[in-house]
PDB file of C-alpha atoms in Angstrom:
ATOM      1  CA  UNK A1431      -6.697  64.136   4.295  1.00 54.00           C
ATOM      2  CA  UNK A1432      -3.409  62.086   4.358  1.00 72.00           C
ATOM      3  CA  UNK A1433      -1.091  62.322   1.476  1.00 85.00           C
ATOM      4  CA  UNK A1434      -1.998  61.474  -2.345  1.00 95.00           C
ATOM      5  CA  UNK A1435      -0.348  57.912  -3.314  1.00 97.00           C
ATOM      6  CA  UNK A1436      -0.302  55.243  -5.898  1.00 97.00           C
ATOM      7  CA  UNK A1437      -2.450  53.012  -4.024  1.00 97.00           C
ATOM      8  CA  UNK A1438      -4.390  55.840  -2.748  1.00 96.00           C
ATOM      9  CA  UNK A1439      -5.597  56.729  -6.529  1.00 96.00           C
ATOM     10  CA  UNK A1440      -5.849  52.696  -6.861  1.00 96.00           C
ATOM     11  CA  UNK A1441      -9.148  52.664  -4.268  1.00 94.00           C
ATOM     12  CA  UNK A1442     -10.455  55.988  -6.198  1.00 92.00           C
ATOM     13  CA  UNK A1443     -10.408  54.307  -9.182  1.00 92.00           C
ATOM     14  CA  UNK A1444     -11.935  50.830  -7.934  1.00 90.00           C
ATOM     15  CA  UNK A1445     -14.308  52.937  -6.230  1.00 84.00           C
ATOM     16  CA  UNK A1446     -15.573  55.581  -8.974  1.00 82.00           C
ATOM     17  CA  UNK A1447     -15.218  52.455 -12.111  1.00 84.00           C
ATOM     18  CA  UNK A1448     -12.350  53.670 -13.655  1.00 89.00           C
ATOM     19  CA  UNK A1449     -11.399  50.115 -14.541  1.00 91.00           C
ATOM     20  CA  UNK A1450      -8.779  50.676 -17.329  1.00 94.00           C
ATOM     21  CA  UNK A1451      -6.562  53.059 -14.670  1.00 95.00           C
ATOM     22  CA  UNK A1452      -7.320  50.767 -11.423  1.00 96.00           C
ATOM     23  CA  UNK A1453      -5.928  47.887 -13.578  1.00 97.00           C
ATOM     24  CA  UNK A1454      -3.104  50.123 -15.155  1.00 97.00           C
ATOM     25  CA  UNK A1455      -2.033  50.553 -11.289  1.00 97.00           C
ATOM     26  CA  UNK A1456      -3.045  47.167 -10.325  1.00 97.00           C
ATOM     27  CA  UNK A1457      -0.712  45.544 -12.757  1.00 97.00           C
ATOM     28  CA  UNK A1458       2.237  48.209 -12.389  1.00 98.00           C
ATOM     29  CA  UNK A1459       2.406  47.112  -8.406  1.00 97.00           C
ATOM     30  CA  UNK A1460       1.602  43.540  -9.494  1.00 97.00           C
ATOM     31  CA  UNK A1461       5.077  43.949 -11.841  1.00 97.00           C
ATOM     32  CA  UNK A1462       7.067  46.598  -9.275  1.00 97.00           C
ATOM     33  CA  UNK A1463       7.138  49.100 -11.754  1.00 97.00           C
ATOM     34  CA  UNK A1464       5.099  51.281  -9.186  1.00 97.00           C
ATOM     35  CA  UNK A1465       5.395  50.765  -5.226  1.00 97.00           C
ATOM     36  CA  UNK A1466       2.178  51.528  -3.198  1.00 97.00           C
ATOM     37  CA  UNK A1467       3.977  54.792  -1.624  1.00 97.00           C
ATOM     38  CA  UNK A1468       4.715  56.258  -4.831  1.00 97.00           C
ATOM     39  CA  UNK A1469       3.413  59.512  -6.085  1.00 97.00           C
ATOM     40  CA  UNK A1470       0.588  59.192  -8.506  1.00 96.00           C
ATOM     41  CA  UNK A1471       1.976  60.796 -11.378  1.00 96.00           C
ATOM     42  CA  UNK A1472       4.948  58.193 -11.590  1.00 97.00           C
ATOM     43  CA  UNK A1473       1.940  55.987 -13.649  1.00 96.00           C
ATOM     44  CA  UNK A1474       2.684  57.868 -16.623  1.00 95.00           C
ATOM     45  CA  UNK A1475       6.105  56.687 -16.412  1.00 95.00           C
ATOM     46  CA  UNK A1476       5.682  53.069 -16.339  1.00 97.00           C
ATOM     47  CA  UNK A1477       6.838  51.107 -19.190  1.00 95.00           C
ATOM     48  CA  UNK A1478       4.237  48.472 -20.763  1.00 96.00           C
ATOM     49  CA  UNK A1479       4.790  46.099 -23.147  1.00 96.00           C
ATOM     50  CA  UNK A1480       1.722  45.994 -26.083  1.00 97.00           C
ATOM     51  CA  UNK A1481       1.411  41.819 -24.461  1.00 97.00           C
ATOM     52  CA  UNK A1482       1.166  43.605 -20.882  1.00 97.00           C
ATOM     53  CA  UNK A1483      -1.622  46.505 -21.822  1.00 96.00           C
ATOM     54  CA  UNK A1484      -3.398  43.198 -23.446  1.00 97.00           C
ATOM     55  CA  UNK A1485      -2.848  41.852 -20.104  1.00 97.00           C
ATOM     56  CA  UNK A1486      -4.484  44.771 -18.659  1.00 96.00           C
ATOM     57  CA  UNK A1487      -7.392  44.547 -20.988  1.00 95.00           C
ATOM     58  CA  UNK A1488      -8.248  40.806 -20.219  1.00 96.00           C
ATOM     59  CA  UNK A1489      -7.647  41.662 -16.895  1.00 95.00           C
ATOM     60  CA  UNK A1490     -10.496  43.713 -16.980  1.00 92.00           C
ATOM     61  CA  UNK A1491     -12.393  41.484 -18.898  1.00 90.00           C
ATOM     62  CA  UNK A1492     -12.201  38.840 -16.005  1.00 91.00           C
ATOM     63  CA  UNK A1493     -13.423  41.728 -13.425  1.00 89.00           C
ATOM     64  CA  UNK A1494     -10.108  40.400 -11.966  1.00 92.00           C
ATOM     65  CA  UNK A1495     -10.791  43.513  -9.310  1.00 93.00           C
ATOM     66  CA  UNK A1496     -14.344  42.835  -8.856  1.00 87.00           C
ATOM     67  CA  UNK A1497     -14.658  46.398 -10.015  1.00 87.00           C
ATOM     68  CA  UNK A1498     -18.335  45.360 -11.843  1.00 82.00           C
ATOM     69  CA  UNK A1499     -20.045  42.580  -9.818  1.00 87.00           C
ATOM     70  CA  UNK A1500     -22.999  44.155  -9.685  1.00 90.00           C
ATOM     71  CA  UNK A1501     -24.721  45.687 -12.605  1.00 91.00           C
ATOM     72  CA  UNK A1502     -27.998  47.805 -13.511  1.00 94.00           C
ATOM     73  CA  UNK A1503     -30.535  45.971 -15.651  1.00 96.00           C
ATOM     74  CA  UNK A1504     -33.814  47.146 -17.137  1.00 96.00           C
ATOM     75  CA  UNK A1505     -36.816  45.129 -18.189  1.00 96.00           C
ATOM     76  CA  UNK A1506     -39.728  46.031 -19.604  1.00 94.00           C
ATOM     77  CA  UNK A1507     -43.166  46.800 -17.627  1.00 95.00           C
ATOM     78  CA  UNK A1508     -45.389  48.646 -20.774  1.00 92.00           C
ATOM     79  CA  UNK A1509     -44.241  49.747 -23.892  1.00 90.00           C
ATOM     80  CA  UNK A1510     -43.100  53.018 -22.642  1.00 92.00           C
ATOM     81  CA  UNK A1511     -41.429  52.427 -19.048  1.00 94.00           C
ATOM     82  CA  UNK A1512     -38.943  50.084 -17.404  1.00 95.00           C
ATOM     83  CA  UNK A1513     -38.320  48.629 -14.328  1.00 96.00           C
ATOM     84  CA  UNK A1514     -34.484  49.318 -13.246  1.00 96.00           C
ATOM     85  CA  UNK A1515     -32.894  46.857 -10.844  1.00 96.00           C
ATOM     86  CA  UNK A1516     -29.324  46.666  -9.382  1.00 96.00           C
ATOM     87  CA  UNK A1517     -28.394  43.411  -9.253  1.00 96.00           C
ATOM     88  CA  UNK A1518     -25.411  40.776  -9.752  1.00 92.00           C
ATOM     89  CA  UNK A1519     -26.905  38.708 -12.451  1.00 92.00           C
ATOM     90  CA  UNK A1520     -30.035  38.652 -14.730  1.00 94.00           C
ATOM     91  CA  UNK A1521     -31.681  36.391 -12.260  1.00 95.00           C
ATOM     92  CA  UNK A1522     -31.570  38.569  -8.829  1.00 96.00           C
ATOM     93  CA  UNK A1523     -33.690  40.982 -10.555  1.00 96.00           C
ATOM     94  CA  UNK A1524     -35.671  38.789 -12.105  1.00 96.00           C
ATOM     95  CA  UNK A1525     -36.691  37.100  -8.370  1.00 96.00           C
ATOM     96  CA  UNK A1526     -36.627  40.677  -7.232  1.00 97.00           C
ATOM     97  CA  UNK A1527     -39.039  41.660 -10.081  1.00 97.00           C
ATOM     98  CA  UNK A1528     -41.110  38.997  -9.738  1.00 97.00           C
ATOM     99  CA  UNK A1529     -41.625  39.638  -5.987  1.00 97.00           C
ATOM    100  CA  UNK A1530     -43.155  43.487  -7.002  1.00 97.00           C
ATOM    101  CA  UNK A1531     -44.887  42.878 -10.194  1.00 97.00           C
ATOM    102  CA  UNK A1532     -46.042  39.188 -10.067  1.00 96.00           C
ATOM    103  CA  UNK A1533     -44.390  38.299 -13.185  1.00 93.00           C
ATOM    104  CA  UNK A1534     -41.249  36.705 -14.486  1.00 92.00           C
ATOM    105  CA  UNK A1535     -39.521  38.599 -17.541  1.00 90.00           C
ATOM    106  CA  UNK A1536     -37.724  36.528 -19.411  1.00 84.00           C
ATOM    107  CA  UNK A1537     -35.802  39.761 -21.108  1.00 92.00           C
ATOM    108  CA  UNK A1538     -33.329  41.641 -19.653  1.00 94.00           C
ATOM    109  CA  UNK A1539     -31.251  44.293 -20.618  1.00 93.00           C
ATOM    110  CA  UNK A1540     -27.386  45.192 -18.930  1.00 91.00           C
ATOM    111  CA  UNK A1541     -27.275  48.774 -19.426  1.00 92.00           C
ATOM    112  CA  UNK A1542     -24.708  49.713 -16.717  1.00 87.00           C
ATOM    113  CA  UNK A1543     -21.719  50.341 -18.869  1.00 81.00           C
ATOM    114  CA  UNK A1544     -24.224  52.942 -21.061  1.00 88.00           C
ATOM    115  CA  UNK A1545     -25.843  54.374 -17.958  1.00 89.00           C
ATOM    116  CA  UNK A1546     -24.113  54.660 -14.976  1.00 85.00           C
ATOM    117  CA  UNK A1547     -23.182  58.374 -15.631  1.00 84.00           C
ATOM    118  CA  UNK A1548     -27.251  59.372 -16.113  1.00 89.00           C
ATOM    119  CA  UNK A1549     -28.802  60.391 -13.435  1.00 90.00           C
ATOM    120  CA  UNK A1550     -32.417  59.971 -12.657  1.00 89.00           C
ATOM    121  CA  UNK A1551     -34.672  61.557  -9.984  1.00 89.00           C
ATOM    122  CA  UNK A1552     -34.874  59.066  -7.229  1.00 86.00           C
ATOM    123  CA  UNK A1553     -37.643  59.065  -5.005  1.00 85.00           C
ATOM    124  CA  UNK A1554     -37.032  57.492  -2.122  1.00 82.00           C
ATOM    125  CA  UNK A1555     -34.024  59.752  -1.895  1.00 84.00           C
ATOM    126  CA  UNK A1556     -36.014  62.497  -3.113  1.00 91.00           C
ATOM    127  CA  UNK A1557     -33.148  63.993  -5.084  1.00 92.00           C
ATOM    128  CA  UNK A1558     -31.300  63.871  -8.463  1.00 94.00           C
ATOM    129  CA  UNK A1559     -28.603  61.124  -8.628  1.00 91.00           C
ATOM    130  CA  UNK A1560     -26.179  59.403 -10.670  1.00 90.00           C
ATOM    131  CA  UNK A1561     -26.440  55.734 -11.036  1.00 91.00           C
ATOM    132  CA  UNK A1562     -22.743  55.228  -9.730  1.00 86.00           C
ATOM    133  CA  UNK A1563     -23.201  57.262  -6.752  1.00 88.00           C
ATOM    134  CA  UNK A1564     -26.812  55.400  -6.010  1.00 91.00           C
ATOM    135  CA  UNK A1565     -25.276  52.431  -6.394  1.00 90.00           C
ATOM    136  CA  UNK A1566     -22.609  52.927  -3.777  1.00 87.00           C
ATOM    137  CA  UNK A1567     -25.217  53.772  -1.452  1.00 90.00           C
ATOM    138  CA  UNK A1568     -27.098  50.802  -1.818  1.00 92.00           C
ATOM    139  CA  UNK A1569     -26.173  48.337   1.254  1.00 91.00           C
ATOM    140  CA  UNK A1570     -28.090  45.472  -0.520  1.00 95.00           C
ATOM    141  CA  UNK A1571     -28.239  43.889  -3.664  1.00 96.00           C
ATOM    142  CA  UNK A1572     -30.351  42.980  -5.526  1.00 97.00           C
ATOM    143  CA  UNK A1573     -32.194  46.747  -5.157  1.00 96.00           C
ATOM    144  CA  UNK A1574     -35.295  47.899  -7.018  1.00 96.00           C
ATOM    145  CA  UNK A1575     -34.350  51.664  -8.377  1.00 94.00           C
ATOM    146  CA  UNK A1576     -37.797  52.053  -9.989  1.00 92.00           C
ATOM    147  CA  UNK A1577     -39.143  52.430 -13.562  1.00 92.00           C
ATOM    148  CA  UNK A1578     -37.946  55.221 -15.801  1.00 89.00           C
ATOM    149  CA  UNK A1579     -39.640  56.070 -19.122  1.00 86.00           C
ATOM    150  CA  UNK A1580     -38.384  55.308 -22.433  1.00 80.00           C
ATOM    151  CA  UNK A1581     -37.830  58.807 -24.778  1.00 74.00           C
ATOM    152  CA  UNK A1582     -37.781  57.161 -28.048  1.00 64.00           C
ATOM    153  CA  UNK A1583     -39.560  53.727 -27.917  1.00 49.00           C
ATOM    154  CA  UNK A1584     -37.884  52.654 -31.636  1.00 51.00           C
ATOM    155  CA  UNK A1585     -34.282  53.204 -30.403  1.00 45.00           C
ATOM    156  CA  UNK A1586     -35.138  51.832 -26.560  1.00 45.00           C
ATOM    157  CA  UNK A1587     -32.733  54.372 -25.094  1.00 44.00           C
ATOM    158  CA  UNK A1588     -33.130  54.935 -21.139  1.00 50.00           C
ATOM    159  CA  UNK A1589     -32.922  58.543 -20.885  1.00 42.00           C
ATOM    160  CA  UNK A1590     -33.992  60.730 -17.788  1.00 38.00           C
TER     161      UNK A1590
END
């Protein structure tokens, strides 16, 4: 494996979610306080401004990276389960959805942010997996994950 660099730890970041670090970096090259060839731990040494680190928030806000284009949502199939979709927005899964159940749920929940470090037993894989790390596998989007059961109906918290 080559050598460790700024923009090296730049495409781990995009590419595990770590969106406040990717745009940290992003914005340090963006501003030459960091140069791509740099060694990572030079980040700590770069010297924001509070209006740039707001920058760096609203960045991220944006999805200036494209970091979170596509996102897990659940909807409801019976009181107790839910279907999980990967999807870009509400309405991909909702076609998707329709397509396997014959209906059209009108409510849908983004639970990405909250979820994407659970991991669920997936069948078609046959093995235990993170949500991140399922959804870089996926080659096509939207994607049908499959219903999970909800622990605590009164508090609607996906757990697995």
């Amino acid at each position: 494996m080559g050598r460790k660099t700024v923009y090296t730890l730049l495409l781990e970041m995009i590419k595990y979610e770590q969106n406040f670090g990717a745009y940290w970096i992003y914005l340090a090259l963006k501003k030459g306080y960091l140069q791509k060839e740099d060694d990572p731990s030079r980040i700590y040494e770069v010297p924001f401004t509070d209006e740039e680190i707001a920058e760096i928030r609203e960045m991220n806000q944006r999805d200036v990276l494209g970091i979170n284009r596509i996102k897990l949502y659940a909807t409801s199939v019976s009181p107790t389960q839910y279907a999980l979709y990967f999807a870009q927005t509400p309405y991909d899964a909702q076609m998707l959805h329709a397509s396997i159940y014959g209906t059209k749920p009108t409510k849908w929940h983004s639970i990405y942010n909250q979820h994407k470090y659970t991991s669920i037993y997936h069948k078609e894989t046959d093995e235990e997996i993170y949500m991140f790390v399922l959804k870089e596998r996926v080659k096509e989007f939207p994607y049908y994950i499959g219903e999970v059961a909800v622990e605590n109906v009164e508090e609607k918290s996906l757990v697995n």
